[in-house]
Short mmCIF file of C-alpha atoms in Angstrom, two decimals:
data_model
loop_
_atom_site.label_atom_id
_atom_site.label_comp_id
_atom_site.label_asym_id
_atom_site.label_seq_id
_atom_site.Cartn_x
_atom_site.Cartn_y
_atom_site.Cartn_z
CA UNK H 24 -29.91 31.70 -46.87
CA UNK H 25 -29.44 34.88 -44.65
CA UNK H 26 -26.32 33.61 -42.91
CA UNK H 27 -26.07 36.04 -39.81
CA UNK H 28 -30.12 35.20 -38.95
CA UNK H 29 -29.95 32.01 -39.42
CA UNK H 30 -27.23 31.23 -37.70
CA UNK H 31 -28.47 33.34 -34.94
CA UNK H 32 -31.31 31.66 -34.55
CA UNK H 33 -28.91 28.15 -34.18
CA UNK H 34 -28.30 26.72 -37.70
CA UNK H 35 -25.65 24.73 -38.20
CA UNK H 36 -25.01 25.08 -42.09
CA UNK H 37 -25.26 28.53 -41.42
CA UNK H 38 -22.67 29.01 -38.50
CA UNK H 39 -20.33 26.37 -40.21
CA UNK H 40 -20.47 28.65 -43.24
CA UNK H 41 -19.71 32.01 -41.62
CA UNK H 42 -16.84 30.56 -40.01
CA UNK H 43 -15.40 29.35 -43.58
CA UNK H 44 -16.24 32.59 -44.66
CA UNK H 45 -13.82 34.29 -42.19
CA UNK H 46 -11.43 31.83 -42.17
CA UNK H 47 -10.60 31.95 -46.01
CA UNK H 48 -10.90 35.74 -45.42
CA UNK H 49 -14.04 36.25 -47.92
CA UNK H 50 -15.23 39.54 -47.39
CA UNK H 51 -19.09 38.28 -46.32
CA UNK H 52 -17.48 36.63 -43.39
CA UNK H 53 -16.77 40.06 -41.91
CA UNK H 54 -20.79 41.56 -42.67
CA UNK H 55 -21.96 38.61 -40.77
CA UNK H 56 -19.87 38.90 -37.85
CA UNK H 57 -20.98 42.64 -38.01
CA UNK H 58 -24.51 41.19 -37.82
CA UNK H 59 -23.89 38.86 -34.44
CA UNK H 60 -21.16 40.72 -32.92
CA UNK H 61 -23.57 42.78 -30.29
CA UNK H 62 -25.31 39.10 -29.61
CA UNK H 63 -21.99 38.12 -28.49
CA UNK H 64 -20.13 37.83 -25.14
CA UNK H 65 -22.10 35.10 -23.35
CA UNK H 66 -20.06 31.78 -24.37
CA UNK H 67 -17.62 30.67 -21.55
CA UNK H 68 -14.32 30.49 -23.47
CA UNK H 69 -11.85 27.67 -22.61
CA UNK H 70 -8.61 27.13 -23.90
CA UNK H 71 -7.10 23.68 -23.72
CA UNK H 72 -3.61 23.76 -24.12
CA UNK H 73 -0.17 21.71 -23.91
CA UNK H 74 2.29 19.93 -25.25
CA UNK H 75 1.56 17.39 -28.43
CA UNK H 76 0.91 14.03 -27.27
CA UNK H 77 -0.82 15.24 -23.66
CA UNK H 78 -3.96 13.85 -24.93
CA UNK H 79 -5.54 17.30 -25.65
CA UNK H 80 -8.05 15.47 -28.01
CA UNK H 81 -9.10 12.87 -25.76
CA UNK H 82 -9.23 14.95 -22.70
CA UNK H 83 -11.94 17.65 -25.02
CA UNK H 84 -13.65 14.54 -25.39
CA UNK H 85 -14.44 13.45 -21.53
CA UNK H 86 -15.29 17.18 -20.74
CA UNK H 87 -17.52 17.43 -23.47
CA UNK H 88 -19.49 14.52 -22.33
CA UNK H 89 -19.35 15.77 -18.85
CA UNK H 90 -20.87 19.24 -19.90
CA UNK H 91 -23.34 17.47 -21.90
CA UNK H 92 -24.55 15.55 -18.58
CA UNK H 93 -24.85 19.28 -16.93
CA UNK H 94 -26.87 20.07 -19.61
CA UNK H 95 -24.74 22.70 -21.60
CA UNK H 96 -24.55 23.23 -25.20
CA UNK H 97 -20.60 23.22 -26.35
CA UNK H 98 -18.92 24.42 -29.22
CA UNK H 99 -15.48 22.79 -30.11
CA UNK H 100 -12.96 24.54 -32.06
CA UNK H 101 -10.16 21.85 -32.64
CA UNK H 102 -6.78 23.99 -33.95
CA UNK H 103 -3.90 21.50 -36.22
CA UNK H 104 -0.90 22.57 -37.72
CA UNK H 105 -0.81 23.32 -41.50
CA UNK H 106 1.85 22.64 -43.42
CA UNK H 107 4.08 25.98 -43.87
CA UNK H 108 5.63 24.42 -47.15
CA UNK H 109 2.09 23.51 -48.55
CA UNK H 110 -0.24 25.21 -46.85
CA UNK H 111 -2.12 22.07 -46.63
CA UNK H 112 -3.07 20.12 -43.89
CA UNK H 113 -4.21 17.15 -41.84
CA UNK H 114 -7.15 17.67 -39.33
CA UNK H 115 -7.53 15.01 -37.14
CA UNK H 116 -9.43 16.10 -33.56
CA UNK H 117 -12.46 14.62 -34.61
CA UNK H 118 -11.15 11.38 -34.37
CA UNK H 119 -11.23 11.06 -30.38
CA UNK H 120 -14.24 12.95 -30.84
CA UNK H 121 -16.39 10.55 -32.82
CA UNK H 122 -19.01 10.01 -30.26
CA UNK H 123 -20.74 13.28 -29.85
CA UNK H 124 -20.83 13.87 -33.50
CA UNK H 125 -24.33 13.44 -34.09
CA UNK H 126 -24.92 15.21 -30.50
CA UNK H 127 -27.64 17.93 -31.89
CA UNK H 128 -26.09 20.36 -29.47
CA UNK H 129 -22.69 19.76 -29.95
CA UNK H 130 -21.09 22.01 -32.60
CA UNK H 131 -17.15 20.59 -33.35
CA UNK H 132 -15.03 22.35 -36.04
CA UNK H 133 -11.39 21.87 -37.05
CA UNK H 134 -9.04 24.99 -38.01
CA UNK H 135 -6.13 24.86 -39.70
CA UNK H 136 -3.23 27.20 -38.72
CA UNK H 137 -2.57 28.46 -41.89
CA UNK H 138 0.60 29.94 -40.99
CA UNK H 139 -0.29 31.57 -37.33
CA UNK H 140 2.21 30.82 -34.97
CA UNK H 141 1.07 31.14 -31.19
CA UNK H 142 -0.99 27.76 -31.41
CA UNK H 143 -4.10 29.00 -32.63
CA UNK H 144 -5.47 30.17 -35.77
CA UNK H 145 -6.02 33.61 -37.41
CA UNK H 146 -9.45 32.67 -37.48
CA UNK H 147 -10.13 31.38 -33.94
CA UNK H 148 -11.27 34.14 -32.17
CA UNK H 149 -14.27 34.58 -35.09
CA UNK H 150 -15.16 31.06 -34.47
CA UNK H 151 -15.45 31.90 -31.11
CA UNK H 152 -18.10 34.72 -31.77
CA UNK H 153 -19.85 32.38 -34.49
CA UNK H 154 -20.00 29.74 -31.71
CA UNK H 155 -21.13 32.34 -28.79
CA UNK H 156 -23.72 33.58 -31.01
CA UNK H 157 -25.39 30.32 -32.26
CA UNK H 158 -26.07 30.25 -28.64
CA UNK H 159 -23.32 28.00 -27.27
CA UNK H 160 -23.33 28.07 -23.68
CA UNK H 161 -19.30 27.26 -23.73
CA UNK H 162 -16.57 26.89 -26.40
CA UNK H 163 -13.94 24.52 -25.98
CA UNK H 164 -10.58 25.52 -27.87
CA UNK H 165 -8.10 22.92 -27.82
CA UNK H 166 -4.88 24.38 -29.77
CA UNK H 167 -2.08 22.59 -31.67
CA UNK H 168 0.68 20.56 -29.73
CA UNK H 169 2.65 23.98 -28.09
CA UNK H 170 6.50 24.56 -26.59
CA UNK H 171 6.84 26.65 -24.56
CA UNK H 172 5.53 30.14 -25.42
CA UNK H 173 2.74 29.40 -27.73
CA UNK H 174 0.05 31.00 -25.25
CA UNK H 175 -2.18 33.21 -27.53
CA UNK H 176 -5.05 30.79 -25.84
CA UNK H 177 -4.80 32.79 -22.97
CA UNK H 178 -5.54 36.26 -24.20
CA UNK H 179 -8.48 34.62 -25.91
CA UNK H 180 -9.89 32.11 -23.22
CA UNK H 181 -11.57 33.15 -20.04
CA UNK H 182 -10.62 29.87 -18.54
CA UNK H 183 -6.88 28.37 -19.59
CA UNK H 184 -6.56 24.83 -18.97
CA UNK H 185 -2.93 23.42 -19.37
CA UNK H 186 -2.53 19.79 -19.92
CA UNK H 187 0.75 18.01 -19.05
CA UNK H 188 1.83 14.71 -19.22
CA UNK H 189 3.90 12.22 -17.40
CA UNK H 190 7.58 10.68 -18.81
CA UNK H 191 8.69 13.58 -21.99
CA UNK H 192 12.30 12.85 -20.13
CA UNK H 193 13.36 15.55 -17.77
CA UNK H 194 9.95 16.21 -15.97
CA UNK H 195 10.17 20.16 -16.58
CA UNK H 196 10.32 19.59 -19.68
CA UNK H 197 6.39 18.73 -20.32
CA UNK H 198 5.33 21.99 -19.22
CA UNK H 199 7.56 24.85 -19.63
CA UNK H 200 7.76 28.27 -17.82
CA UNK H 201 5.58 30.31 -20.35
CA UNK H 202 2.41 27.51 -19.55
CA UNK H 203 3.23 27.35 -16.00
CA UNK H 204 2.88 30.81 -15.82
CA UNK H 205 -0.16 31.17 -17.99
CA UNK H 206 -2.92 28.30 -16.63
CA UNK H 207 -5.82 28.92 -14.66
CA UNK H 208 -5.88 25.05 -14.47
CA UNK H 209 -3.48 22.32 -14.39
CA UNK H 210 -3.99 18.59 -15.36
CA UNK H 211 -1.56 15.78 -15.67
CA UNK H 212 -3.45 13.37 -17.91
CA UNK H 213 -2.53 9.70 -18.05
CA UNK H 214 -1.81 9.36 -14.78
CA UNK H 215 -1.83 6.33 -14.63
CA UNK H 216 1.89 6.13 -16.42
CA UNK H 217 4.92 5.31 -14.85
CA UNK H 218 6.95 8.84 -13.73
CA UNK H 219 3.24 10.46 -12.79
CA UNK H 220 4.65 10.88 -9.17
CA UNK H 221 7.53 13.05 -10.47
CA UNK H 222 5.49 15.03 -12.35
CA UNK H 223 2.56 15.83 -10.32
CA UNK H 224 5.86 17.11 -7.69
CA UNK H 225 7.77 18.80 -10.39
CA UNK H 226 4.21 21.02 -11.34
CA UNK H 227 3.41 21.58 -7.50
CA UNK H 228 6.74 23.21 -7.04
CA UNK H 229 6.19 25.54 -10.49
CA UNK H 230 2.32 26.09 -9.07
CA UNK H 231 4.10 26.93 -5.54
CA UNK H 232 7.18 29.30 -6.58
CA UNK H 233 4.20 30.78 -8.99
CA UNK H 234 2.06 31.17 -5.83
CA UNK H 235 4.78 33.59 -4.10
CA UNK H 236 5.43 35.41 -7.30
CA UNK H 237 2.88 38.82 -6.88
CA UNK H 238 3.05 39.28 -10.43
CA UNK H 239 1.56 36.29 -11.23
CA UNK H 240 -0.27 35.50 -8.33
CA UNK H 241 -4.02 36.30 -7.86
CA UNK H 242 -5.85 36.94 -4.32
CA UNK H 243 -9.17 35.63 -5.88
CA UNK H 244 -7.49 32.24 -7.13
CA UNK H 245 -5.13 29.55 -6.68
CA UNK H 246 -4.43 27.34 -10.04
CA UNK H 247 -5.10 23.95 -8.73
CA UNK H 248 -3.52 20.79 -9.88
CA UNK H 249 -6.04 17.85 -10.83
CA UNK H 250 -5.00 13.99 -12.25
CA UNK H 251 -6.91 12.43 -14.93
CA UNK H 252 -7.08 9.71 -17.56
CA UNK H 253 -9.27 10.80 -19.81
CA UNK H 254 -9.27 7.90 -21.71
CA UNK H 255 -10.58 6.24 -19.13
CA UNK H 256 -12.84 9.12 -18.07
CA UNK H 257 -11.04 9.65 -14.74
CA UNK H 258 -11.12 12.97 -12.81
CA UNK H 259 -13.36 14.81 -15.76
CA UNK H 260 -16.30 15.59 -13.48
CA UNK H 261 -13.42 17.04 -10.93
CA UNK H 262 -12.14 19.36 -14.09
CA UNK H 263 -15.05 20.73 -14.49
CA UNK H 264 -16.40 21.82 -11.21
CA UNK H 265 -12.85 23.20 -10.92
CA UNK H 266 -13.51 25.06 -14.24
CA UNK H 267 -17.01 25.68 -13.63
CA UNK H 268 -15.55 27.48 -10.14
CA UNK H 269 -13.62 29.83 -11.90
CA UNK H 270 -15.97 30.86 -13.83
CA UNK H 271 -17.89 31.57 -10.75
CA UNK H 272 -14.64 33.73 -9.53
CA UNK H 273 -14.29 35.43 -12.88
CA UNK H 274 -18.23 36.32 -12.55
CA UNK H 275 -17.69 37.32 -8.93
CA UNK H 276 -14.93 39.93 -9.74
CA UNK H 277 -16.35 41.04 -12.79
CA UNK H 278 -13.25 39.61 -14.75
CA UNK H 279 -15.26 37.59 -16.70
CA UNK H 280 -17.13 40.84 -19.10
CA UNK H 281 -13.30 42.54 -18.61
CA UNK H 282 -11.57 39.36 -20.26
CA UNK H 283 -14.14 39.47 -23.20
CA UNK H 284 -14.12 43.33 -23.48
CA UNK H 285 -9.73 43.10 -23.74
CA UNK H 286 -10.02 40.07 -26.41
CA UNK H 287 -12.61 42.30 -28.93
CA UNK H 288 -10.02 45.65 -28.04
CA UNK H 289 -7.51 43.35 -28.59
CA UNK H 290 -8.91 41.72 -31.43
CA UNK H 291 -9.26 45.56 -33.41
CA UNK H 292 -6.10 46.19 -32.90
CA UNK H 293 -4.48 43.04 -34.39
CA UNK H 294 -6.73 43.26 -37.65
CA UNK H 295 -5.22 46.69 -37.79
CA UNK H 296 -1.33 45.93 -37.20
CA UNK H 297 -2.34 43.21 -39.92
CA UNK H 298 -3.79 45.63 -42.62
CA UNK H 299 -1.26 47.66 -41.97
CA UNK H 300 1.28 45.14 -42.52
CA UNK H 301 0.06 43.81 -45.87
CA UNK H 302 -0.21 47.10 -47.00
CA UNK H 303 3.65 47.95 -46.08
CA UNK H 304 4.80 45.00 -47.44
CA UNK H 305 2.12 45.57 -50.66
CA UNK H 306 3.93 49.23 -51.39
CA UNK H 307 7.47 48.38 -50.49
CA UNK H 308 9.93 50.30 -52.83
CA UNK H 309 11.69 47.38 -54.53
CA UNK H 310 14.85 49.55 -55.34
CA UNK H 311 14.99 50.06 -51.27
CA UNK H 312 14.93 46.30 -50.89
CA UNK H 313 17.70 45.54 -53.88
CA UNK H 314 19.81 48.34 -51.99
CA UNK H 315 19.60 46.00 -48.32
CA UNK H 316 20.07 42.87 -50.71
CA UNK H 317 23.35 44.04 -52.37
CA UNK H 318 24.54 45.56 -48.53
CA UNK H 319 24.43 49.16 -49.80
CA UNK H 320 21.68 50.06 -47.44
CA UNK H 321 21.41 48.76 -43.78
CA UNK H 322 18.21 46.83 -42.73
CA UNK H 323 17.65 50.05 -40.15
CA UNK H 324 17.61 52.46 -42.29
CA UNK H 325 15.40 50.87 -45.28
CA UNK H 326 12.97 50.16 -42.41
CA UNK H 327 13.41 54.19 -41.88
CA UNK H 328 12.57 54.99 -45.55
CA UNK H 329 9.82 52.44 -46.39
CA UNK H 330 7.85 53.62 -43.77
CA UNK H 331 8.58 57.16 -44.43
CA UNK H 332 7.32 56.33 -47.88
CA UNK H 333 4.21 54.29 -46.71
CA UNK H 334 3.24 56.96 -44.91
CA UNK H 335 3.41 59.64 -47.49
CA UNK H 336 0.87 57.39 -49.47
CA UNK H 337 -0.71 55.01 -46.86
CA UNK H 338 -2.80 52.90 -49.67
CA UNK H 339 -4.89 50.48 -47.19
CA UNK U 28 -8.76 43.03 -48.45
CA UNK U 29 -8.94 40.76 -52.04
CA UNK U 30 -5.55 40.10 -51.96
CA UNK U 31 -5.47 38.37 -48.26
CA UNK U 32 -8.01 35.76 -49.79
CA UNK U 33 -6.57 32.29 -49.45
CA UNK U 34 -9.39 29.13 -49.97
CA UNK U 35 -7.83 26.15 -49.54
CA UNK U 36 -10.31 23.35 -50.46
CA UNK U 37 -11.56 21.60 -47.55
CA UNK U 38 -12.30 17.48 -48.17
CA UNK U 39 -13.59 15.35 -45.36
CA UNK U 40 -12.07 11.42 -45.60
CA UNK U 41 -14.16 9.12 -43.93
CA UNK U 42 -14.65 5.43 -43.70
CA UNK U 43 -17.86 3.61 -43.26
CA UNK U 44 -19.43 0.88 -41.25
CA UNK U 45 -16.84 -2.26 -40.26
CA UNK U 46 -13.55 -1.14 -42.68
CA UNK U 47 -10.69 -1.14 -40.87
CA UNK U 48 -8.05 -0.74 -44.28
CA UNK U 49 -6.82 2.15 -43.84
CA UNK U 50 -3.93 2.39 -46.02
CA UNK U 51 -5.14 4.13 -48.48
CA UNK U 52 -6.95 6.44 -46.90
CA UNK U 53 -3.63 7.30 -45.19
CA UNK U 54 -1.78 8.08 -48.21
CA UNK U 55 -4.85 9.54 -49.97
CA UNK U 56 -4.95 11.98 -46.85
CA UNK U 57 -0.88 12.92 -47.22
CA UNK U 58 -1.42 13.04 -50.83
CA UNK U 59 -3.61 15.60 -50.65
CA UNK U 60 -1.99 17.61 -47.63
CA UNK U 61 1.14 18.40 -49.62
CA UNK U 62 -1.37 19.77 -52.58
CA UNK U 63 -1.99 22.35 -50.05
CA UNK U 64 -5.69 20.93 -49.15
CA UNK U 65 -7.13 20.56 -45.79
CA UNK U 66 -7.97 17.28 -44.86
CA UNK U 67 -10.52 16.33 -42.42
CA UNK U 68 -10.24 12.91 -40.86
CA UNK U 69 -12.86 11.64 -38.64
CA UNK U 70 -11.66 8.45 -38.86
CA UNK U 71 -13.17 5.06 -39.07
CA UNK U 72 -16.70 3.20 -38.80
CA UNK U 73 -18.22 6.14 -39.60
CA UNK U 74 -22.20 5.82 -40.34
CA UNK U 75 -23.49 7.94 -43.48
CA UNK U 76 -25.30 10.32 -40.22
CA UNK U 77 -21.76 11.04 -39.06
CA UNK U 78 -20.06 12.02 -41.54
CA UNK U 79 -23.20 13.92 -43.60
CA UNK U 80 -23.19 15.86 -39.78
CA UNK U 81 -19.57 16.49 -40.09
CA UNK U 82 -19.31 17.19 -43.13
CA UNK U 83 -21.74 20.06 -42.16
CA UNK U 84 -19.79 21.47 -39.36
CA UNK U 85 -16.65 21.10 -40.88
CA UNK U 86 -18.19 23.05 -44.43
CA UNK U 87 -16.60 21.24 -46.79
CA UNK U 88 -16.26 20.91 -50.32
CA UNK U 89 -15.93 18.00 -50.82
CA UNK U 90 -16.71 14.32 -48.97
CA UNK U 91 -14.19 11.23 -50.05
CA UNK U 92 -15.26 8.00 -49.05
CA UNK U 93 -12.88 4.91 -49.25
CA UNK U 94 -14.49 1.58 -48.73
CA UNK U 95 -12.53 -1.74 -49.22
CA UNK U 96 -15.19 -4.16 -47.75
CA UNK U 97 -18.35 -3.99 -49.70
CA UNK U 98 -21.30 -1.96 -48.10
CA UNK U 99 -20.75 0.95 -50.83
CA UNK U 100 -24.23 0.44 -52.94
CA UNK U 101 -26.47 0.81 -49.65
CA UNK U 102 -24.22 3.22 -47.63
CA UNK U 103 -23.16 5.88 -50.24
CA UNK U 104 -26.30 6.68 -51.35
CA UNK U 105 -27.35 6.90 -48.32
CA UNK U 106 -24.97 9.62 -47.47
CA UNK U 107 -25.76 11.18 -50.84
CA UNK U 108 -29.39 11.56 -49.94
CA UNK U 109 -28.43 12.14 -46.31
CA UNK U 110 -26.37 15.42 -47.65
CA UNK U 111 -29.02 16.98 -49.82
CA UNK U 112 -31.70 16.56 -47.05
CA UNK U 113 -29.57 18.80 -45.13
CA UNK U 114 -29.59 20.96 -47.82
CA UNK U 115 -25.45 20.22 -48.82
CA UNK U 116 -25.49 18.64 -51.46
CA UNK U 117 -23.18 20.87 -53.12
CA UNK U 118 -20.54 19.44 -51.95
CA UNK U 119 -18.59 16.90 -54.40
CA UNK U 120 -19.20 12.99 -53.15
CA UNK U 121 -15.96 11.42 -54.25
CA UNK U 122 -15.28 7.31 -53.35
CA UNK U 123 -12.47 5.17 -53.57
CA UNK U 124 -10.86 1.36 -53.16
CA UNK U 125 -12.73 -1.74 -54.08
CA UNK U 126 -15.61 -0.48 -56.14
CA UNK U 127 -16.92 -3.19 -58.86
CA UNK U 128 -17.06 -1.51 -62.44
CA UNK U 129 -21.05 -2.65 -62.47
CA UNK U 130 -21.61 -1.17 -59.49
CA UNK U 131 -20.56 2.50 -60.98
CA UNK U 132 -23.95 3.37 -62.69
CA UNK U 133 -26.29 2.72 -59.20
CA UNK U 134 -23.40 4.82 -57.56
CA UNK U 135 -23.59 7.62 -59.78
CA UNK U 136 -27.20 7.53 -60.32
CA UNK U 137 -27.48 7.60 -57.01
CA UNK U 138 -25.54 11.04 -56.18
CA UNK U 139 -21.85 9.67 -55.93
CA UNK U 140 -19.50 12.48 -58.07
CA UNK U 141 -16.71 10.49 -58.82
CA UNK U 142 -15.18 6.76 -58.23
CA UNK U 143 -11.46 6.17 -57.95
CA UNK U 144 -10.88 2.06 -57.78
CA UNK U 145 -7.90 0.12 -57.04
CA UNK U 146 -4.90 1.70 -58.48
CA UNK U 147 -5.53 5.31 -58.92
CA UNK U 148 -2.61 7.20 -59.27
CA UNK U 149 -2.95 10.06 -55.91
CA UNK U 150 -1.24 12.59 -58.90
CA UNK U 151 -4.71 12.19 -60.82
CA UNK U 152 -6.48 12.34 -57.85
CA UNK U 153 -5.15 15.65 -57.11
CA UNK U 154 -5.47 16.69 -60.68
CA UNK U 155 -9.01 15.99 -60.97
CA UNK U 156 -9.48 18.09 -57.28
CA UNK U 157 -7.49 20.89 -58.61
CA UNK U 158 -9.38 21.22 -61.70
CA UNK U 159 -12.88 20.72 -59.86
CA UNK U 160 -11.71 23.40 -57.43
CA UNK U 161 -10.45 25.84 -59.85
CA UNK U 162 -13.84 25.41 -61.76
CA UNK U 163 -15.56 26.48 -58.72
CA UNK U 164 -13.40 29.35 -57.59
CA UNK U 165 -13.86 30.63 -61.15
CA UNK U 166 -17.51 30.38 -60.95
CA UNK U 167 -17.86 31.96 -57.48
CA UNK U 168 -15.62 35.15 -58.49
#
């Protein structure tokens, strides 16, 4: 099987196997995405983020259904925690997501961290090109259960969706400055708990003090505030013609090919701060170390000499 | 970039038709978590379409089946055949939990890897995954 042209042309045993390809780092991940890369840039990107226990699984759910009712393919790319002990872990999305699995155009694929902190996966942004190129009209990223400055979605997504919750204890808790500052969209899921008065106040003073902020204010939108319970499939259709309306906006402005043009820029540089890394770490002197382990050497100036060293004989 | 190679093996856990146990599927699943696998769970009354689709997405290795209420002679081969059809049947078919001894042969014959009844030790489990897993690696390198 010729991965990159099949998968081009839709296949889902071959997209599903590129994206194992780059996520376990085997070099013939990398040749494919070579192969698709200029076919990318299409897909919608949208990151569904917040804190675990929002309902970030449930919530994917309803707006997948509601996309497929506007006729849209979607691409899922469901991101758990793996163990940092183990490396192992326990991928459970697909559970609230049972329904659409046999959905011919519906693609849904679970990632394991595998150490990234951030709340995504090294891997995600390839998944997101796999995805875009199979022909995907959107991809849905919904990341692991995040604090407060876990917002590597953002620099990925077009469209940042930020998912709070009613009753975590003190309401500003549920969403913390980093998200508030970082959504395009807000939703308070189950609201139909107790405390979802507080918290629909608490985020419309954050989305208000954000609002008179100019450095994180925009002239072309205003992040607004929707209520839903997803489980329940309340106030999906309403998320969606608010998401589908930024996409408009991002169109309009011409955001939307400058997003995607930053995240591949982006994207080269991090593969090259991590190659670089390895490599640093690969050809570390280990007498240099020993020195900074037995406090004969300060952490400074080992730093100094093992990259004075790398760079005499760069190996990468 | 050999060195940066990590392959965890990937094993989707299912359970199909009306089973609700789900005991051991839980501890199967943890089991195999601190062995440093990733586990897919798509939870339960699965049909032998679902999970041969997921499965698919998900590229597996492996499929592991645990079924506690009869049902296993018409719905795992099904999945079995269901799996090469869509041209994966690579992938190891493992099963698990109440699985009568005469009911092994039609299993196996029938495409199912491996059964694991009532009292399996998870540590052999793992063992036998490791082993499989190693095999492969080796053979792919």
């Amino acid at each position: 099987m010729d991965v990159a042209k099949e998968l081009l042309k839709g296949t889902i045993l071959a997209g599903a196997r590129a994206i194992r390809w780059l996520d376990d780092g085997d070099p013939r991940g990398a040749r494919s995405l070579a192969e698709i890369f200029p076919h990318t840039g299409k897909a919608h990107i949208i990151g569904i983020t917040g804190p675990p226990g929002a309902g970030k699984s449930t919530l994917v759910n309803a707006l997948i259904s509601e996309q497929r009712r506007r006729g849209r393919r979607v691409g899922v790319i469901a991101i758990d925690p793996s163990s940092p002990f183990t490396g192992g872990a326990i991928l459970g999305d697909r559970v609230r997501m049972g329904k659409h699995t046999l959905d011919p155009d519906v693609f849904i694929r679970s990632i394991g961290t595998r150490g990234q902190a951030g709340g995504l996966a090294r891997s995600t942004h390839d998944a997101c090109l796999i995805l875009d190129a199979m022909g995907y009209d959107l991809v849905l990223v919904e990341t692991v259960g995040v604090g407060q400055d876990e917002i590597d979605v953002v620099a990925l997504a077009h469209t940042t969706v930020i998912v709070g919750v009613p009753g975590l204890g003190d309401e500003i808790q549920a969403v913390k400055a980093g998200l508030m500052e970082a959504g395009d969209l807000f939703v308070i899921n189950k609201a139909d708990r107790d405390g979802y008065e507080d918290t629909y106040r608490q985020f419309e003073l954050m989305l208000h003090l954000r609002a008179e902020s100019k450095a994180l204010s925009s002239e072309h939108w205003s992040p607004p505030l929707l209520r839903a319970v997803a489980v329940k499939d309340e106030g999906i259709a309403e998320i969606v013609d608010a998401i589908d309306q930024h996409k408009a906006m991002l169109q309009h402005t011409g955001e939307f090919g400058l997003r995607s043009a930053q995240r591949e820029r982006e994207q080269a540089l991090t593969l090259t701060c991590t190659e670089i890394m390895r490599s640093i770490r690969r050809n570390a002197d280990p007498a240099i170390l020993s020195a900074v382990e037995k406090r004969e050497m300060d952490p400074y100036r080992a730093s100094q000499l093992l990259i004075q060293n790398w760079q005499k004989d760069p190996d990468i | 970039m050999t060195n940066t190679h990590q392959r965890p093996l990937r094993i989707l856990l299912a359970k199909l038709g009306m089973d609700t146990h789900t005991v051991g599927i839980t501890i199967i699943a943890h089991a195999l978590r601190e062995a440093g696998m990733e586990v897919i769970f798509t939870g339960l009354k699965q049909t032998p379409e679902m999970v041969a689709a997921a499965a698919i997405q998900e590229d597996v290795d492996v499929v592991g089946i645990s079924t506690l209420s009869a049902g296993h002679t018409r719905n795992l081969p099904k999945l079995a055949r269901l799996l090469r059809e869509a041209g994966a049947g690579d992938k190891l078919l493992l099963a698990g939990g109440v699985i009568p001894e005469e009911d092994r042969p039609l299993l196996e014959e029938a495409g199912v890897d491996r059964t694991f009844t009532m009292g399996s030790d998870t540590r052999d489990i793992v063992a036998y995954l490791n082993e499989w897993w190693a095999q492969q690696l080796a053979a792919d390198a």
